[in-house]
mmCIF file of C-alpha atoms and ligand atoms in Angstrom:
data_model
loop_
_atom_site.group_PDB
_atom_site.id
_atom_site.type_symbol
_atom_site.label_atom_id
_atom_site.label_comp_id
_atom_site.label_asym_id
_atom_site.label_seq_id
_atom_site.Cartn_x
_atom_site.Cartn_y
_atom_site.Cartn_z
ATOM 1 C CA MET A 20 38.904 -23.273 -67.621
ATOM 2 C CA ALA A 21 39.680 -23.030 -63.699
ATOM 3 C CA LYS A 22 37.636 -21.130 -61.484
ATOM 4 C CA VAL A 23 39.120 -17.251 -61.650
ATOM 5 C CA THR A 24 38.862 -16.138 -57.831
ATOM 6 C CA GLY A 25 40.820 -13.910 -55.911
ATOM 7 C CA LEU A 26 43.411 -12.611 -57.944
ATOM 8 C CA ASP A 27 45.621 -15.412 -56.510
ATOM 9 C CA GLY A 28 49.418 -15.335 -58.212
ATOM 10 C CA ILE A 29 48.606 -11.857 -60.331
ATOM 11 C CA VAL A 30 51.068 -9.022 -60.239
ATOM 12 C CA ALA A 31 48.909 -5.944 -59.838
ATOM 13 C CA ALA A 32 52.144 -3.159 -59.746
ATOM 14 C CA GLU A 33 55.930 -3.140 -59.808
ATOM 15 C CA THR A 34 57.156 -1.474 -55.725
ATOM 16 C CA ASP A 35 60.116 0.130 -54.597
ATOM 17 C CA ILE A 36 58.707 -0.041 -50.635
ATOM 18 C CA GLY A 37 58.410 -3.620 -49.481
ATOM 19 C CA HIS A 38 58.699 -7.446 -50.554
ATOM 20 C CA VAL A 39 56.953 -10.302 -49.102
ATOM 21 C CA ASP A 40 58.933 -13.257 -49.393
ATOM 22 C CA GLY A 41 56.164 -16.379 -48.969
ATOM 23 C CA GLU A 42 58.492 -19.396 -49.338
ATOM 24 C CA ASN A 43 61.175 -18.212 -47.053
ATOM 25 C CA GLY A 44 59.006 -16.032 -44.511
ATOM 26 C CA HIS A 45 61.166 -12.508 -45.185
ATOM 27 C CA LEU A 46 59.549 -9.742 -45.286
ATOM 28 C CA ILE A 47 61.804 -6.666 -46.646
ATOM 29 C CA TYR A 48 60.997 -2.748 -45.969
ATOM 30 C CA ARG A 49 63.154 -0.908 -49.005
ATOM 31 C CA GLY A 50 66.456 -3.067 -48.079
ATOM 32 C CA TYR A 51 65.979 -3.587 -44.623
ATOM 33 C CA TRP A 52 64.300 -6.900 -42.381
ATOM 34 C CA ALA A 53 61.412 -5.230 -41.196
ATOM 35 C CA LYS A 54 61.869 -7.384 -38.051
ATOM 36 C CA GLU A 55 65.428 -5.771 -37.465
ATOM 37 C CA LEU A 56 63.691 -2.316 -37.973
ATOM 38 C CA ALA A 57 60.622 -3.046 -35.305
ATOM 39 C CA VAL A 58 63.260 -3.455 -32.265
ATOM 40 C CA HIS A 59 65.884 -1.209 -33.277
ATOM 41 C CA TYR A 60 63.818 1.920 -34.859
ATOM 42 C CA GLU A 61 60.789 4.413 -34.020
ATOM 43 C CA TYR A 62 57.708 4.816 -35.650
ATOM 44 C CA GLU A 63 58.710 7.767 -37.153
ATOM 45 C CA GLU A 64 61.510 6.228 -38.555
ATOM 46 C CA ILE A 65 60.285 3.868 -40.612
ATOM 47 C CA ALA A 66 57.477 6.114 -41.799
ATOM 48 C CA HIS A 67 60.298 8.539 -43.175
ATOM 49 C CA LEU A 68 62.014 4.970 -44.675
ATOM 50 C CA LEU A 69 58.520 4.210 -46.644
ATOM 51 C CA TRP A 70 57.539 7.515 -47.696
ATOM 52 C CA VAL A 71 60.938 9.095 -48.696
ATOM 53 C CA GLY A 72 62.898 6.170 -49.361
ATOM 54 C CA LYS A 73 65.859 6.400 -46.845
ATOM 55 C CA LEU A 74 66.144 6.258 -42.877
ATOM 56 C CA PRO A 75 66.565 9.863 -41.735
ATOM 57 C CA ASP A 76 69.580 11.049 -39.920
ATOM 58 C CA ALA A 77 69.373 12.500 -36.535
ATOM 59 C CA SER A 78 68.692 15.951 -37.684
ATOM 60 C CA GLU A 79 65.579 14.518 -40.337
ATOM 61 C CA LYS A 80 64.656 12.540 -37.471
ATOM 62 C CA GLN A 81 64.193 15.757 -35.407
ATOM 63 C CA GLN A 82 62.194 17.803 -38.154
ATOM 64 C CA PHE A 83 60.123 14.952 -39.087
ATOM 65 C CA THR A 84 58.900 13.591 -35.718
ATOM 66 C CA ALA A 85 57.999 17.440 -35.157
ATOM 67 C CA ARG A 86 55.742 17.770 -38.245
ATOM 68 C CA LEU A 87 53.822 14.867 -38.009
ATOM 69 C CA ALA A 88 53.584 15.659 -34.033
ATOM 70 C CA SER A 89 52.438 19.192 -35.186
ATOM 71 C CA SER A 90 49.467 17.205 -37.153
ATOM 72 C CA ARG A 91 47.842 15.455 -34.849
ATOM 73 C CA GLU A 92 44.867 17.512 -33.839
ATOM 74 C CA LEU A 93 41.401 16.976 -35.113
ATOM 75 C CA PRO A 94 40.278 19.510 -37.709
ATOM 76 C CA LEU A 95 37.202 21.322 -36.637
ATOM 77 C CA THR A 96 34.524 19.398 -39.268
ATOM 78 C CA VAL A 97 36.188 15.727 -37.710
ATOM 79 C CA ARG A 98 35.679 17.076 -34.240
ATOM 80 C CA ARG A 99 31.950 18.028 -35.188
ATOM 81 C CA LEU A 100 31.636 14.795 -37.134
ATOM 82 C CA LEU A 101 32.775 12.733 -34.130
ATOM 83 C CA ASP A 102 30.653 14.805 -31.804
ATOM 84 C CA ASN A 103 27.720 14.043 -33.284
ATOM 85 C CA ILE A 104 28.277 10.412 -34.845
ATOM 86 C CA PRO A 105 26.044 7.325 -32.899
ATOM 87 C CA ARG A 106 28.357 6.280 -29.879
ATOM 88 C CA GLU A 107 27.616 2.853 -31.254
ATOM 89 C CA MET A 108 29.117 3.050 -34.335
ATOM 90 C CA PRO A 109 32.201 0.654 -34.621
ATOM 91 C CA ILE A 110 35.590 2.746 -34.461
ATOM 92 C CA MET A 111 36.861 1.044 -37.641
ATOM 93 C CA SER A 112 33.052 2.842 -39.524
ATOM 94 C CA VAL A 113 33.777 6.541 -37.845
ATOM 95 C CA LEU A 114 37.583 5.903 -38.849
ATOM 96 C CA GLN A 115 36.041 5.023 -42.217
ATOM 97 C CA THR A 116 33.600 8.355 -42.289
ATOM 98 C CA ALA A 117 36.034 10.899 -40.830
ATOM 99 C CA ILE A 118 38.813 10.111 -43.392
ATOM 100 C CA ALA A 119 36.096 10.154 -46.230
ATOM 101 C CA LEU A 120 35.059 13.459 -44.652
ATOM 102 C CA LEU A 121 38.782 15.034 -44.776
ATOM 103 C CA SER A 122 38.738 13.960 -48.829
ATOM 104 C CA GLY A 123 37.037 17.425 -49.307
ATOM 105 C CA GLU A 124 40.497 18.884 -47.975
ATOM 106 C CA PHE A 125 42.823 16.841 -49.976
ATOM 107 C CA SER A 126 43.424 16.574 -53.871
ATOM 108 C CA TRP A 127 45.234 15.241 -56.545
ATOM 109 C CA PRO A 128 47.980 14.420 -56.705
ATOM 110 C CA PRO A 129 49.288 12.583 -53.230
ATOM 111 C CA THR A 130 52.037 14.390 -51.600
ATOM 112 C CA LEU A 131 54.158 14.220 -48.701
ATOM 113 C CA GLU A 132 52.353 16.364 -46.473
ATOM 114 C CA GLN A 133 49.226 14.666 -47.381
ATOM 115 C CA ALA A 134 50.741 11.271 -45.765
ATOM 116 C CA ILE A 135 51.712 13.141 -42.934
ATOM 117 C CA SER A 136 48.502 14.820 -41.879
ATOM 118 C CA LEU A 137 46.707 11.843 -42.779
ATOM 119 C CA THR A 138 49.040 9.342 -40.741
ATOM 120 C CA ALA A 139 49.182 12.293 -37.744
ATOM 121 C CA VAL A 140 45.220 12.173 -37.409
ATOM 122 C CA VAL A 141 44.428 8.881 -37.602
ATOM 123 C CA PRO A 142 45.301 7.866 -33.832
ATOM 124 C CA THR A 143 43.936 11.220 -32.414
ATOM 125 C CA ILE A 144 40.386 9.985 -34.420
ATOM 126 C CA ILE A 145 40.940 6.367 -32.547
ATOM 127 C CA ALA A 146 41.292 7.764 -29.109
ATOM 128 C CA TYR A 147 38.803 10.663 -29.678
ATOM 129 C CA SER A 148 35.669 8.017 -30.482
ATOM 130 C CA TYR A 149 36.931 5.259 -28.207
ATOM 131 C CA ARG A 150 36.922 7.499 -24.895
ATOM 132 C CA SER A 151 33.233 8.891 -26.576
ATOM 133 C CA GLN A 152 32.328 5.913 -26.707
ATOM 134 C CA LEU A 153 32.937 5.035 -23.026
ATOM 135 C CA GLY A 154 31.467 8.380 -22.390
ATOM 136 C CA LEU A 155 35.048 9.744 -21.217
ATOM 137 C CA ALA A 156 36.669 13.579 -22.163
ATOM 138 C CA PRO A 157 38.966 13.315 -25.074
ATOM 139 C CA ILE A 158 42.812 13.495 -24.254
ATOM 140 C CA GLU A 159 44.662 16.459 -26.209
ATOM 141 C CA PRO A 160 47.720 15.222 -28.277
ATOM 142 C CA ASP A 161 50.543 15.642 -26.157
ATOM 143 C CA ASN A 162 53.460 16.879 -29.226
ATOM 144 C CA GLN A 163 56.442 15.986 -26.294
ATOM 145 C CA LEU A 164 55.618 12.512 -26.661
ATOM 146 C CA SER A 165 56.626 9.692 -29.495
ATOM 147 C CA HIS A 166 53.728 8.906 -32.081
ATOM 148 C CA THR A 167 53.242 5.783 -30.528
ATOM 149 C CA ALA A 168 53.814 6.784 -27.035
ATOM 150 C CA ASN A 169 51.147 9.953 -27.728
ATOM 151 C CA TYR A 170 48.461 7.172 -28.919
ATOM 152 C CA LEU A 171 48.484 4.955 -25.717
ATOM 153 C CA TYR A 172 48.568 8.739 -24.036
ATOM 154 C CA MET A 173 45.332 9.943 -25.655
ATOM 155 C CA LEU A 174 43.316 6.402 -25.012
ATOM 156 C CA THR A 175 44.394 6.454 -21.013
ATOM 157 C CA GLY A 176 45.316 9.997 -20.572
ATOM 158 C CA LYS A 177 48.175 8.379 -18.443
ATOM 159 C CA GLN A 178 52.044 8.327 -18.860
ATOM 160 C CA PRO A 179 52.249 4.856 -21.054
ATOM 161 C CA GLU A 180 55.132 2.687 -19.599
ATOM 162 C CA PRO A 181 58.581 2.262 -21.462
ATOM 163 C CA ALA A 182 57.922 -1.382 -22.236
ATOM 164 C CA HIS A 183 54.495 -1.004 -23.631
ATOM 165 C CA ILE A 184 55.421 1.756 -25.515
ATOM 166 C CA LYS A 185 58.356 -0.668 -27.211
ATOM 167 C CA ALA A 186 56.210 -3.010 -27.413
ATOM 168 C CA LEU A 187 53.315 -1.496 -29.664
ATOM 169 C CA ASN A 188 56.567 0.212 -31.781
ATOM 170 C CA ALA A 189 57.562 -2.833 -32.547
ATOM 171 C CA TYR A 190 53.756 -4.088 -33.614
ATOM 172 C CA LEU A 191 53.321 -0.924 -35.074
ATOM 173 C CA ILE A 192 56.258 -0.716 -37.819
ATOM 174 C CA LEU A 193 55.429 -5.054 -38.418
ATOM 175 C CA GLY A 194 52.049 -3.595 -39.507
ATOM 176 C CA MET A 195 52.895 -0.926 -41.462
ATOM 177 C CA GLU A 196 53.331 -2.380 -44.754
ATOM 178 C CA HIS A 197 52.989 -5.568 -46.467
ATOM 179 C CA GLY A 198 53.242 -5.442 -50.223
ATOM 180 C CA MET A 199 49.892 -5.916 -52.623
ATOM 181 C CA ASN A 200 47.426 -6.869 -49.604
ATOM 182 C CA ALA A 201 43.539 -6.417 -49.704
ATOM 183 C CA SER A 202 43.792 -2.640 -48.245
ATOM 184 C CA THR A 203 46.565 -1.417 -50.435
ATOM 185 C CA PHE A 204 45.117 -2.609 -53.229
ATOM 186 C CA ALA A 205 41.862 -1.154 -52.899
ATOM 187 C CA ALA A 206 43.886 2.247 -51.584
ATOM 188 C CA ARG A 207 45.880 1.688 -55.420
ATOM 189 C CA VAL A 208 42.458 1.057 -57.025
ATOM 190 C CA VAL A 209 40.745 4.029 -55.850
ATOM 191 C CA LEU A 210 43.776 6.167 -56.295
ATOM 192 C CA SER A 211 44.168 5.304 -60.071
ATOM 193 C CA THR A 212 40.795 6.969 -61.144
ATOM 194 C CA GLN A 213 43.242 10.399 -59.959
ATOM 195 C CA SER A 214 40.972 9.996 -56.693
ATOM 196 C CA ASP A 215 42.656 11.795 -53.903
ATOM 197 C CA MET A 216 44.087 10.365 -50.867
ATOM 198 C CA ALA A 217 41.622 10.537 -48.364
ATOM 199 C CA SER A 218 39.503 9.058 -50.309
ATOM 200 C CA ALA A 219 42.127 6.611 -51.497
ATOM 201 C CA VAL A 220 42.631 5.489 -47.640
ATOM 202 C CA SER A 221 38.987 5.829 -46.316
ATOM 203 C CA ALA A 222 38.607 2.545 -49.098
ATOM 204 C CA ALA A 223 41.606 1.259 -47.815
ATOM 205 C CA VAL A 224 39.763 1.120 -44.147
ATOM 206 C CA GLY A 225 36.685 -0.447 -45.295
ATOM 207 C CA ALA A 226 38.843 -3.264 -46.762
ATOM 208 C CA MET A 227 41.285 -3.430 -43.798
ATOM 209 C CA LYS A 228 38.167 -3.947 -41.592
ATOM 210 C CA GLY A 229 36.902 -7.410 -42.959
ATOM 211 C CA PRO A 230 37.793 -10.554 -40.592
ATOM 212 C CA LEU A 231 39.906 -12.007 -43.247
ATOM 213 C CA HIS A 232 42.208 -9.310 -43.093
ATOM 214 C CA GLY A 233 42.606 -6.654 -40.522
ATOM 215 C CA GLY A 234 39.830 -7.745 -38.364
ATOM 216 C CA ALA A 235 41.214 -11.345 -37.316
ATOM 217 C CA PRO A 236 42.895 -10.272 -34.089
ATOM 218 C CA THR A 237 39.531 -9.754 -32.390
ATOM 219 C CA GLU A 238 38.326 -12.978 -33.549
ATOM 220 C CA VAL A 239 41.728 -14.713 -31.782
ATOM 221 C CA ILE A 240 41.008 -13.567 -28.591
ATOM 222 C CA ALA A 241 37.368 -15.099 -28.844
ATOM 223 C CA MET A 242 38.931 -17.914 -30.134
ATOM 224 C CA LEU A 243 41.149 -18.203 -27.168
ATOM 225 C CA ASP A 244 38.402 -17.039 -24.826
ATOM 226 C CA ALA A 245 36.259 -19.682 -26.331
ATOM 227 C CA ILE A 246 38.728 -22.502 -25.850
ATOM 228 C CA GLY A 247 39.628 -21.412 -22.201
ATOM 229 C CA ASN A 248 42.556 -23.849 -21.131
ATOM 230 C CA LYS A 249 44.951 -25.967 -22.733
ATOM 231 C CA GLU A 250 43.204 -29.267 -21.552
ATOM 232 C CA HIS A 251 40.222 -27.840 -24.440
ATOM 233 C CA ALA A 252 42.575 -27.029 -27.113
ATOM 234 C CA GLU A 253 42.572 -30.080 -29.069
ATOM 235 C CA ALA A 254 38.737 -31.178 -28.885
ATOM 236 C CA TRP A 255 37.426 -27.288 -29.244
ATOM 237 C CA ILE A 256 40.316 -27.189 -32.642
ATOM 238 C CA ARG A 257 38.817 -30.601 -34.013
ATOM 239 C CA GLN A 258 35.509 -29.792 -33.451
ATOM 240 C CA ALA A 259 35.834 -26.262 -35.604
ATOM 241 C CA LEU A 260 38.050 -27.900 -38.694
ATOM 242 C CA GLU A 261 34.939 -30.559 -38.766
ATOM 243 C CA ARG A 262 32.456 -27.966 -39.002
ATOM 244 C CA GLY A 263 34.743 -26.438 -41.529
ATOM 245 C CA ASP A 264 35.520 -23.146 -39.742
ATOM 246 C CA ARG A 265 38.961 -21.137 -40.208
ATOM 247 C CA LEU A 266 41.168 -20.658 -37.363
ATOM 248 C CA MET A 267 41.492 -16.944 -36.836
ATOM 249 C CA GLY A 268 45.191 -16.160 -36.986
ATOM 250 C CA PHE A 269 46.471 -19.136 -39.175
ATOM 251 C CA GLY A 270 47.243 -19.488 -43.383
ATOM 252 C CA HIS A 271 47.925 -16.540 -45.482
ATOM 253 C CA ARG A 272 47.576 -16.502 -48.842
ATOM 254 C CA ILE A 273 51.480 -15.383 -49.581
ATOM 255 C CA TYR A 274 53.303 -17.066 -46.738
ATOM 256 C CA LYS A 275 53.635 -20.742 -46.880
ATOM 257 C CA THR A 276 55.874 -20.809 -43.880
ATOM 258 C CA ARG A 277 55.674 -19.142 -40.745
ATOM 259 C CA ASP A 278 55.125 -15.387 -40.909
ATOM 260 C CA PRO A 279 58.202 -13.490 -39.567
ATOM 261 C CA ARG A 280 55.855 -11.069 -38.140
ATOM 262 C CA ALA A 281 54.567 -13.549 -36.257
ATOM 263 C CA GLU A 282 58.033 -15.047 -35.330
ATOM 264 C CA ALA A 283 59.060 -11.280 -34.245
ATOM 265 C CA LEU A 284 56.028 -10.447 -32.035
ATOM 266 C CA ARG A 285 55.949 -13.334 -30.592
ATOM 267 C CA HIS A 286 59.318 -12.531 -29.017
ATOM 268 C CA VAL A 287 58.529 -9.040 -27.913
ATOM 269 C CA THR A 288 55.212 -10.296 -26.087
ATOM 270 C CA GLU A 289 57.125 -13.191 -24.808
ATOM 271 C CA ALA A 290 59.378 -10.229 -22.441
ATOM 272 C CA LEU A 291 55.665 -9.047 -21.798
ATOM 273 C CA SER A 292 54.139 -11.846 -20.608
ATOM 274 C CA SER A 293 56.300 -14.171 -18.907
ATOM 275 C CA ASN A 294 53.978 -16.284 -16.588
ATOM 276 C CA ASP A 295 51.000 -14.707 -18.242
ATOM 277 C CA PRO A 296 48.936 -18.024 -18.482
ATOM 278 C CA TRP A 297 46.917 -16.395 -21.449
ATOM 279 C CA PHE A 298 50.000 -16.089 -23.133
ATOM 280 C CA ASP A 299 51.134 -19.543 -22.275
ATOM 281 C CA LEU A 300 47.143 -21.015 -23.591
ATOM 282 C CA ALA A 301 48.409 -19.013 -27.021
ATOM 283 C CA ILE A 302 51.529 -20.982 -27.510
ATOM 284 C CA HIS A 303 49.594 -24.362 -26.750
ATOM 285 C CA VAL A 304 47.004 -22.956 -29.183
ATOM 286 C CA GLU A 305 49.214 -22.357 -31.823
ATOM 287 C CA LYS A 306 51.262 -25.852 -31.847
ATOM 288 C CA THR A 307 48.150 -27.855 -31.359
ATOM 289 C CA ALA A 308 46.260 -25.684 -34.376
ATOM 290 C CA ILE A 309 49.291 -26.444 -36.476
ATOM 291 C CA ALA A 310 49.186 -29.845 -35.893
ATOM 292 C CA LEU A 311 45.865 -30.384 -36.628
ATOM 293 C CA LEU A 312 45.322 -28.080 -39.357
ATOM 294 C CA GLU A 313 48.374 -30.284 -41.166
ATOM 295 C CA GLU A 314 46.003 -33.240 -40.356
ATOM 296 C CA TYR A 315 42.878 -32.112 -41.803
ATOM 297 C CA LYS A 316 44.357 -29.397 -44.675
ATOM 298 C CA PRO A 317 47.280 -31.488 -45.721
ATOM 299 C CA GLY A 318 49.728 -29.736 -47.779
ATOM 300 C CA ARG A 319 47.972 -26.107 -47.789
ATOM 301 C CA ARG A 320 50.802 -25.170 -45.691
ATOM 302 C CA LEU A 321 48.990 -23.517 -42.538
ATOM 303 C CA TYR A 322 50.874 -21.676 -39.770
ATOM 304 C CA THR A 323 50.490 -18.388 -37.426
ATOM 305 C CA ASN A 324 49.989 -15.363 -39.269
ATOM 306 C CA VAL A 325 50.673 -11.911 -37.651
ATOM 307 C CA GLU A 326 47.158 -11.599 -36.204
ATOM 308 C CA PHE A 327 47.620 -14.095 -33.906
ATOM 309 C CA PHE A 328 50.340 -12.267 -32.261
ATOM 310 C CA ALA A 329 49.073 -9.124 -32.530
ATOM 311 C CA ALA A 330 46.160 -10.231 -30.301
ATOM 312 C CA SER A 331 48.443 -11.693 -27.582
ATOM 313 C CA ILE A 332 50.389 -8.288 -27.615
ATOM 314 C CA MET A 333 47.625 -5.889 -27.545
ATOM 315 C CA ARG A 334 46.626 -8.417 -24.864
ATOM 316 C CA ALA A 335 49.521 -7.458 -23.059
ATOM 317 C CA ILE A 336 49.546 -3.757 -23.263
ATOM 318 C CA ALA A 337 46.215 -3.813 -22.187
ATOM 319 C CA LEU A 338 44.232 -2.580 -25.142
ATOM 320 C CA PRO A 339 40.612 -3.707 -26.051
ATOM 321 C CA SER A 340 39.955 -5.829 -28.562
ATOM 322 C CA GLU A 341 37.887 -3.160 -29.813
ATOM 323 C CA LEU A 342 40.789 -1.301 -30.710
ATOM 324 C CA PHE A 343 42.795 -4.145 -32.199
ATOM 325 C CA THR A 344 41.628 -3.453 -35.797
ATOM 326 C CA PRO A 345 42.058 0.632 -35.561
ATOM 327 C CA THR A 346 45.156 -0.088 -34.225
ATOM 328 C CA PHE A 347 46.209 -1.956 -36.949
ATOM 329 C CA THR A 348 44.935 0.531 -39.316
ATOM 330 C CA ALA A 349 47.372 3.012 -37.479
ATOM 331 C CA ALA A 350 49.883 1.316 -38.731
ATOM 332 C CA ARG A 351 49.052 0.495 -42.155
ATOM 333 C CA VAL A 352 48.121 4.238 -42.863
ATOM 334 C CA VAL A 353 51.882 4.329 -43.429
ATOM 335 C CA GLY A 354 51.994 1.503 -46.216
ATOM 336 C CA TRP A 355 49.060 2.264 -47.903
ATOM 337 C CA SER A 356 50.508 6.571 -48.539
ATOM 338 C CA ALA A 357 53.343 5.085 -49.559
ATOM 339 C CA HIS A 358 51.854 2.789 -52.019
ATOM 340 C CA LEU A 359 49.892 6.110 -53.035
ATOM 341 C CA LEU A 360 52.789 8.245 -53.305
ATOM 342 C CA GLU A 361 54.450 5.689 -56.069
ATOM 343 C CA GLN A 362 51.006 4.822 -57.760
ATOM 344 C CA ALA A 363 50.922 8.369 -58.691
ATOM 345 C CA GLN A 364 54.256 8.675 -60.380
ATOM 346 C CA VAL A 365 53.572 5.348 -62.446
ATOM 347 C CA ASN A 366 50.213 5.541 -62.654
ATOM 348 C CA ARG A 367 47.727 3.995 -65.202
ATOM 349 C CA ILE A 368 44.355 3.440 -64.208
ATOM 350 C CA PHE A 369 43.734 -0.322 -63.026
ATOM 351 C CA ARG A 370 41.023 -1.975 -64.786
ATOM 352 C CA PRO A 371 41.326 -5.492 -64.788
ATOM 353 C CA GLN A 372 38.532 -7.980 -67.094
ATOM 354 C CA SER A 373 36.139 -10.558 -66.133
ATOM 355 C CA VAL A 374 35.471 -13.527 -67.987
ATOM 356 C CA TYR A 375 31.331 -13.428 -68.589
ATOM 357 C CA THR A 376 29.929 -16.596 -67.679
ATOM 358 C CA GLY A 377 26.111 -15.527 -68.055
ATOM 359 C CA PRO A 378 23.653 -16.564 -70.687
ATOM 360 C CA MET A 379 23.770 -15.055 -74.154
ATOM 361 C CA PRO A 380 20.803 -13.418 -75.936
ATOM 362 C CA GLU A 381 18.818 -15.761 -78.144
HETATM 363 N N1 LIG B 2 41.843 -22.283 -40.888
HETATM 364 C C1 LIG B 2 41.304 -23.621 -41.165
HETATM 365 N N2 LIG B 2 41.862 -23.989 -42.788
HETATM 366 C C2 LIG B 2 41.869 -22.960 -43.665
HETATM 367 C C3 LIG B 2 42.677 -21.361 -43.174
HETATM 368 C C4 LIG B 2 42.391 -21.397 -41.822
HETATM 369 N N3 LIG B 2 42.716 -20.209 -40.818
HETATM 370 N N4 LIG B 2 43.080 -21.100 -44.182
HETATM 371 C C5 LIG B 2 42.955 -21.495 -45.257
HETATM 372 N N5 LIG B 2 42.539 -22.632 -44.459
HETATM 373 C C6 LIG B 2 41.840 -23.413 -45.653
HETATM 374 C C7 LIG B 2 41.155 -23.399 -46.926
HETATM 375 O O1 LIG B 2 39.437 -24.014 -46.113
HETATM 376 C C8 LIG B 2 41.364 -24.002 -47.940
HETATM 377 O O2 LIG B 2 41.184 -25.417 -47.479
HETATM 378 P P1 LIG B 2 40.516 -26.167 -49.160
HETATM 379 O O3 LIG B 2 41.421 -26.388 -49.723
HETATM 380 O O4 LIG B 2 40.518 -28.037 -48.374
HETATM 381 O O5 LIG B 2 39.208 -25.490 -49.548
HETATM 382 C C9 LIG B 2 42.592 -23.931 -48.043
HETATM 383 O O6 LIG B 2 43.171 -23.637 -47.026
HETATM 384 C C10 LIG B 2 42.997 -22.885 -48.991
HETATM 385 O O7 LIG B 2 42.418 -21.684 -48.599
HETATM 386 P P2 LIG B 2 42.196 -19.974 -49.401
HETATM 387 O O8 LIG B 2 40.866 -19.546 -48.848
HETATM 388 O O9 LIG B 2 42.156 -20.568 -50.743
HETATM 389 O O10 LIG B 2 43.235 -19.197 -49.166
HETATM 390 P P3 LIG B 2 43.225 -17.532 -49.010
HETATM 391 O O11 LIG B 2 44.741 -17.154 -49.626
HETATM 392 O O12 LIG B 2 42.543 -17.498 -50.544
HETATM 393 O O13 LIG B 2 43.005 -16.999 -47.637
HETATM 394 C C11 LIG B 2 43.257 -16.300 -45.537
HETATM 395 C C12 LIG B 2 44.039 -16.487 -46.652
HETATM 396 C C13 LIG B 2 44.267 -15.373 -44.728
HETATM 397 C C14 LIG B 2 42.025 -15.185 -46.078
HETATM 398 C C15 LIG B 2 42.774 -17.396 -44.728
HETATM 399 O O14 LIG B 2 44.213 -18.365 -44.888
HETATM 400 C C16 LIG B 2 41.736 -17.291 -44.036
HETATM 401 O O15 LIG B 2 41.004 -16.793 -44.048
HETATM 402 N N6 LIG B 2 42.630 -17.232 -42.392
HETATM 403 C C17 LIG B 2 41.998 -16.507 -41.285
HETATM 404 C C18 LIG B 2 41.874 -15.170 -41.158
HETATM 405 C C19 LIG B 2 43.292 -14.894 -40.510
HETATM 406 O O16 LIG B 2 43.543 -15.086 -39.689
HETATM 407 N N7 LIG B 2 43.139 -13.754 -41.314
HETATM 408 C C20 LIG B 2 44.318 -12.643 -41.556
HETATM 409 C C21 LIG B 2 45.448 -13.085 -42.432
HETATM 410 S S1 LIG B 2 46.960 -11.895 -41.645
HETATM 411 C C22 LIG B 2 46.829 -10.277 -42.045
HETATM 412 C C23 LIG B 2 46.504 -9.657 -43.604
HETATM 413 O O17 LIG B 2 47.955 -9.769 -43.983
HETATM 414 O O18 LIG B 2 45.735 -9.414 -43.613
#
C-alpha cells in the first residue's frame, strides 16, 4: 500500500468561505477574486465578507469598523501576562499563550462577537510584545485609525504612510483565507470537540508558526541575505538543491502554477520598491530558482508562493523579520474564525483513522 502521509487530496469539509484552485491559480473569497478585493477594499470590509457572507454597505461598514476598533484594548489578564512573560520569548509563542489565556472567557458555541474581539486584539498583543522586547513603552490603539493603519501605528508610534497602509492592507486581505491549510484545519479540529474559539485559534497559531507554513517569509529574507547579489544566485541555489534543501517561498501543496497571491503581491511591492536593489535581487532569484527547480525536481511544478513576496512587501514597509509570521497571523485570524463559525453550523467531531503498521501480539 502507498505510504499514507499529509492527508494529500483528502476533502475534510465543505465550505462557502474560500476556494483555492491550484491548477488554474485562482483564489476566490465568497464569490469574489481575492486579488481584486485586496486592492479595492479595506481589511474590515473583507472580514465582514468572510464572517457575515456579504460585503458591507456604507452604513454597515461604518458600524462594523467601529465595533472592531472598540475591541482593540488588551484585557487586563492579557496585559498582566505580557508584562510578566520573558522578553526573549518569540512573538508567536507570546501570541499563542495570550490567546490560550483568553479561552477562559470564551465558550462554545463560537459567535461573531468572539471573532471580532479576537481579531481586534491580535495586533495589539503583537505590538505590545514587540515593543516590550525592544524595551519601549506600549502605544495604546488609536480608534480613529483603520485596523491596518492602527497596527502600524501601535508598532512604531508614528502615523503610517498611506502607501504603506495600502500595501499592508493588500497583504492582510490576501493572507486572510486559504481553504483547508494546516492552521485552519487545526482550528476546525479543536473546535469540533465543542471546545471554544480562543482554544481553536491558539492551536492554529501553533500550526502557523512552523517554517513549512507561516514561518517561511523570515526564511526567505535569510535566503536572499545569504545569496547577497545576483552573481551568486545560481551557484547558491544549485548548492542548496544539491544538498536536498527546500527553497523557502517556493512550492505549494495545492498550487501547481504560480500562487495568485504571489502574483498580486509582486505588483503591490513593485509599486513600493522601484529601484530597490533588494527587490531587484528577489526578482532575479525567483527567475533563477524556478528554472533550477525544474531541472532538479522535474515535473513537480514548483513556483513562488505567497511567502516569497510577503517577505518583500514587509521589508518594503520596514517591518522587521520577527514580525513577519505574527503579521500573517493578524491576517489569517479572520479566516480561522470564519471557518470556526462555519464548523459550528455543521459540527461533527473530526475523528480520522490510522493504519496500524506495528507488530501484532504473538
Ligand atoms: N524546494 C525544493 N524542493 C521542493 C520544495 C521547495 N520549496 N517544495 C517541494 N519540493 C520538492 C520535494 O522535495 C519533493 O521532491 P521529491 O518528490 O523529489 O521528494 C516534491 O517537491 C514534492 O514535495 P512535497 O513535500 O510532497 O510537497 P508538499 O505538498 O508536502 O509541501 C510545502 C508543500 C509548501 C510544505 C513545500 O513546497 C515546502 O516545503 N515549501 C517551502 C516552504 C514554504 O515556502 N512554505 C510556505 C507555503 S505557502 C503558505 C502556506 O500556505 O502556508
